[in-house]
Coordinates of C-alpha atoms in Angstrom, one line a residue:
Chain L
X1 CA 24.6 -9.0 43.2
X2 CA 27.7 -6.5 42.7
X3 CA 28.7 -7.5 46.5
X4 CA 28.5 -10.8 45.4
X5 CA 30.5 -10.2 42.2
X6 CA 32.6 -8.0 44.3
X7 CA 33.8 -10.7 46.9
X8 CA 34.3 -13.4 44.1
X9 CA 36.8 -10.8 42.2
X10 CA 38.7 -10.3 45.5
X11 CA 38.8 -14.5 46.5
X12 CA 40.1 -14.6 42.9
X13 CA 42.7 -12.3 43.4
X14 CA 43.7 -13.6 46.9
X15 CA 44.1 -16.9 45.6
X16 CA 46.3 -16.0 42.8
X17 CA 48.5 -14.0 44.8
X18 CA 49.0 -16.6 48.0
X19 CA 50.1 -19.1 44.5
X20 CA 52.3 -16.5 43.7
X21 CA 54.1 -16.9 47.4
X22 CA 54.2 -20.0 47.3
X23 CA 56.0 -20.4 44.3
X24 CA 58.3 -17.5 45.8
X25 CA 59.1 -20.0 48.6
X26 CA 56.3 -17.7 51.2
X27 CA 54.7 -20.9 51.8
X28 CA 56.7 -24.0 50.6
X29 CA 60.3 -22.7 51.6
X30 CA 59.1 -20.7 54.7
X31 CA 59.9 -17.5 55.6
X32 CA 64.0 -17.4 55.4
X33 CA 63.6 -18.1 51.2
X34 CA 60.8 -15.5 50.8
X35 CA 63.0 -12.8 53.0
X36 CA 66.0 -13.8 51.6
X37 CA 64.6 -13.7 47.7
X38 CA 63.2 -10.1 48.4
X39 CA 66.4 -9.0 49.8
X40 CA 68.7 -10.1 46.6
X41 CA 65.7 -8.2 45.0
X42 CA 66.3 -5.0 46.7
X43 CA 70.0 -5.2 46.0
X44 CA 69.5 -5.7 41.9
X45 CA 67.2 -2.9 41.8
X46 CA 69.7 -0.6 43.7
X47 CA 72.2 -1.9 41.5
X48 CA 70.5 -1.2 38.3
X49 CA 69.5 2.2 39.8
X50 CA 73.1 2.8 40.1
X51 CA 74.0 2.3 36.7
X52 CA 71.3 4.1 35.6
X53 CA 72.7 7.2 37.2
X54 CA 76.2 6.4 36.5
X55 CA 75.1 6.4 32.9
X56 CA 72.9 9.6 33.1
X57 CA 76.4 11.1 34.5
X58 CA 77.8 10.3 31.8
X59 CA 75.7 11.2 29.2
X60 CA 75.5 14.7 30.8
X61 CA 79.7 15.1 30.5
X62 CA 80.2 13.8 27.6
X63 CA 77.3 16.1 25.9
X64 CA 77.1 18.8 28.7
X65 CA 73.0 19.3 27.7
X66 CA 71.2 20.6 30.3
X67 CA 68.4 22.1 27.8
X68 CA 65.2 20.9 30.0
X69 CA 67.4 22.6 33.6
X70 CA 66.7 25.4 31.5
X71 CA 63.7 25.2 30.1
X72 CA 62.2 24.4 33.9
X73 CA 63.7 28.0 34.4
X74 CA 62.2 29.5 32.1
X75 CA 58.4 28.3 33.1
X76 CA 59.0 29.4 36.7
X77 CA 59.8 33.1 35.5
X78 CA 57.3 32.8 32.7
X79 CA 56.1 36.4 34.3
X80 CA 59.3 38.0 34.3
X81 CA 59.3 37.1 30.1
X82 CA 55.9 38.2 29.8
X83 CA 57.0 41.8 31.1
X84 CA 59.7 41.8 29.1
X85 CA 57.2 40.9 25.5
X86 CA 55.5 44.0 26.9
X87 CA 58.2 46.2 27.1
X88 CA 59.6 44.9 23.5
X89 CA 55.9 45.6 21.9
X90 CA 56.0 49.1 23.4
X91 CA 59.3 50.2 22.7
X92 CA 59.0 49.4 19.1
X93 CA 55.8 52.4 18.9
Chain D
X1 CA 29.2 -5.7 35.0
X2 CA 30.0 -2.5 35.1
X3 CA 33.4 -3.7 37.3
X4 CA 34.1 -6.2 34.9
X5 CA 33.8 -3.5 32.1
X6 CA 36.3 -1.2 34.3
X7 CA 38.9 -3.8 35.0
X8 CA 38.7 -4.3 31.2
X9 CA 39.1 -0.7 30.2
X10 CA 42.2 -0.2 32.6
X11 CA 43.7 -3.3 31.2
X12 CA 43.2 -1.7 27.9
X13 CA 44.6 1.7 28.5
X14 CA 47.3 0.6 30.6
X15 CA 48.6 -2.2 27.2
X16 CA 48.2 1.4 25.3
X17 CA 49.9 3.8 27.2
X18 CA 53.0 1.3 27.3
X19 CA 53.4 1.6 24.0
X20 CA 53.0 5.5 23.6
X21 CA 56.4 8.0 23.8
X22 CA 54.4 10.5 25.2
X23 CA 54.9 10.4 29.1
X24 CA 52.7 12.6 31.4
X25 CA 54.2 11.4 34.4
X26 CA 56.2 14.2 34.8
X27 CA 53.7 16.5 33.5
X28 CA 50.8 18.6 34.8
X29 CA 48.0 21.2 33.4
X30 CA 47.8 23.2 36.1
X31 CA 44.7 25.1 35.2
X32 CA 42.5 24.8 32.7
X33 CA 41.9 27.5 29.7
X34 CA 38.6 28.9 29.0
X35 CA 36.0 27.1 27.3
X36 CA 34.8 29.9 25.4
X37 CA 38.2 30.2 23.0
X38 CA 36.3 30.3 19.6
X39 CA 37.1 33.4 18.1
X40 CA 39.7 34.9 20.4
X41 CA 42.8 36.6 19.3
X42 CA 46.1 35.2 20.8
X43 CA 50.0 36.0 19.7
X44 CA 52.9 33.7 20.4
X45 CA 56.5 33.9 21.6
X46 CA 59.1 31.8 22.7
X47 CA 60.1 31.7 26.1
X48 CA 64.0 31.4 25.9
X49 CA 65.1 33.9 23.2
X50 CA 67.9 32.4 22.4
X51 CA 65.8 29.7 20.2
X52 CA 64.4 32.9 18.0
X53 CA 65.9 32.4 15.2
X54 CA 66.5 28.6 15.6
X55 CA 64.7 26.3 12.2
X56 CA 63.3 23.9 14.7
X57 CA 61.7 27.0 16.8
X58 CA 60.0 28.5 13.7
X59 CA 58.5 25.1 12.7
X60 CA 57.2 24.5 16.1
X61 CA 55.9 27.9 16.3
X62 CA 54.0 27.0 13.0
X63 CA 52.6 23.8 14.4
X64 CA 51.5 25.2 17.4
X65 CA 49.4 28.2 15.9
X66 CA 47.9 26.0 13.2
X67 CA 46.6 23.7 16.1
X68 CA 44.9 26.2 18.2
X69 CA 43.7 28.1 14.8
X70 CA 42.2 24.5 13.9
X71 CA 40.4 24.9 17.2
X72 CA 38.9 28.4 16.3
X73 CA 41.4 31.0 17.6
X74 CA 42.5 33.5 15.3
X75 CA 46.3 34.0 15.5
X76 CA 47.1 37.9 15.3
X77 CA 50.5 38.5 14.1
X78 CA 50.8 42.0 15.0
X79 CA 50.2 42.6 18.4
X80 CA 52.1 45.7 18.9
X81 CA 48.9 47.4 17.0
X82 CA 46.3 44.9 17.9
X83 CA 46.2 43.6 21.3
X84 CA 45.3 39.8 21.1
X85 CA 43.0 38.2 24.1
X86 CA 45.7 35.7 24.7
X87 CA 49.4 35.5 24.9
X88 CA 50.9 32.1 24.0
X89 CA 54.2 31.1 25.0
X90 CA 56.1 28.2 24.2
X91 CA 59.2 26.4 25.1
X92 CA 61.0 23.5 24.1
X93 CA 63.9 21.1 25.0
X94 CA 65.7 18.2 24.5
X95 CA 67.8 15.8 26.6
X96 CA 70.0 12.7 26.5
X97 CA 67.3 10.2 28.9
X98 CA 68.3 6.8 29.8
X99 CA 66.5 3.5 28.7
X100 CA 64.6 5.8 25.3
X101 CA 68.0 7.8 24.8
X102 CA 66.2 11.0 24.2
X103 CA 63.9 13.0 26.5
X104 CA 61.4 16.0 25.3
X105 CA 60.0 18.1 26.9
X106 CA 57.4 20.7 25.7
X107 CA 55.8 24.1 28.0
X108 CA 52.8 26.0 27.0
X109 CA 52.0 29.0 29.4
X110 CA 48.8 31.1 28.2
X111 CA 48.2 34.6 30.0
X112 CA 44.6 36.2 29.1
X113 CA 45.0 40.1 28.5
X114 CA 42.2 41.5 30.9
X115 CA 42.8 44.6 33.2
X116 CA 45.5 42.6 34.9
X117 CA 47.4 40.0 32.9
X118 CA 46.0 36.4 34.1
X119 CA 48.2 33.3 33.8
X120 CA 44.7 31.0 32.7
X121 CA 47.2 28.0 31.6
X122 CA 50.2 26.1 32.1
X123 CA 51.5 22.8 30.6
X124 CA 54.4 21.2 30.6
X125 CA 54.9 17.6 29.1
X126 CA 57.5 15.2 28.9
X127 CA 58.4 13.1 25.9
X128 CA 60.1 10.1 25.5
X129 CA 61.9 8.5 22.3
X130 CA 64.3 6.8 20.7
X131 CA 64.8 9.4 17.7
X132 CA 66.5 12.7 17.9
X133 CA 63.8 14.3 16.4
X134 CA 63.1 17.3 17.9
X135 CA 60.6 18.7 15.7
X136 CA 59.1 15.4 14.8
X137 CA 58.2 14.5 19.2
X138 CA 57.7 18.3 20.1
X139 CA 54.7 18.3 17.2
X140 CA 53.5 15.2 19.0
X141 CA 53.6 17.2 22.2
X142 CA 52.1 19.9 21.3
X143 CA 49.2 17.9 19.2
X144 CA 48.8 15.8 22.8
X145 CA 48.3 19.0 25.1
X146 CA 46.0 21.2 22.4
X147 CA 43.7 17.8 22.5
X148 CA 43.7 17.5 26.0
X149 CA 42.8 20.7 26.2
X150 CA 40.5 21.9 23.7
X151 CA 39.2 18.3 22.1
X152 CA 40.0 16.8 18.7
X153 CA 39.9 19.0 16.1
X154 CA 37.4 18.8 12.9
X155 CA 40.2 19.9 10.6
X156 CA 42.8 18.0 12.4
X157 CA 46.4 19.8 13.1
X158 CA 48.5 18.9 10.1
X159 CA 51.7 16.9 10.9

């Protein structure tokens, strides 16, 4: 019965995807629209990952924060601070 | 049925999680404390001192020992005279992130005092919001990991 179920859920699925090509031009445009719509795809998400990092440059010169860099530092030498609690508990006796 | 009731429940959670700041993609617990906590003693301390005597770090401090005292711990504010079971520390920082403006991130490192000091915990979250609010998203942080961690508390942690 959950096979059953199982292999229904997956024609489902199949179905609505090869609709979803088609309407992308997979299977009414051919191949050339599909490959060429994926390709001006690609290019807007390098685009907008571009700007995203422009702008992070930005905010990162105009504010110079670099508080997590540091905080990251901190948790790799978490030892190195824990030493250094000891040594402030004892030298306070 | 019981797929139909999973693709339902990540449907849910995924609608939820959307809507959440707290991000723990670029988080981890890397181990897991103790179950038995109830009752043990643990002191705090910052990690960078340059936050000591910061307003925000003293409010976060106090949020952070009120949650793990709501779940049982008993904080012990001298530990130069008594040595606690645990040794808390904290850090905190904020950022300028891109499409929420403002990125937090909270670390919690616990180290058990047995013959040989034992890292037992580490946690380090990342938040994401469009406020500046430092103490307002670390709280949620910190609220976030101590429920992970130890369960909801009874009491609740106070905001």
């Amino acid at each position: 019965m959950k096979t059953l179920f199982f292999l229904l859920l997956l024609t489902i699925h199949f179905s609505l995807q090869a609709a979803s090509n088609s309407a992308a031009g997979g299977f009414a445009g051919g191949f050339a629209d599909g490959f060429n719509k994926a390709q001006e795809n690609s290019r807007q998400e390098q685009a907008q990952e571009l700007v995203i990092i422009q702008m992070r440059q930005n905010f990162k010169a105009r504010y110079g924060t670099k508080e997590i860099e540091r905080l990251d530092f901190f948790i790799k030498n978490a030892e190195i601070r824990l030493y250094e609690i000891f040594e402030d508990l004892s030298r306070k006796e | 049925m019981k797929i139909l009731l999973s693709i339902f429940l990540i449907a849910l959670f995924s609608g939820c999680a959307e809507n959440k700041i707290i991000n723990w993609d670029g988080s981890s617990i890397v181990s897991a404390m103790p179950s038995n906590i109830k009752g043990a003693k643990f002191s705090v301390f910052i990690l960078d001192k340059e936050k000591n005597k910061k307003i925000e770090t003293i409010v976060i401090e106090k949020q952070l020992i009120e949650g793990l005292v709501a779940r049982g711990m008993i904080f012990e504010d001298d530990p130069k005279h008594r040595v606690p079971n645990y040794i808390v520390m904290y850090d905190y920082a904020s950022d300028y992130g891109i499409s929420t403006q403002y990125e937090h991130a909270f670390a919690i490192i616990i180290y058990a005092l047995d013959s040989k000091p034992t890292q037992v915990f580490k946690a380090r979250l990342k938040i994401n919001s469009t406020n500046n609010d430092t103490v307002k998203n670390i709280t949620l942080g910190i609220n976030e990991v101590i429920e992970k961690t130890f369960g909801k508390s009874e009491k609740g942690t106070k905001q």
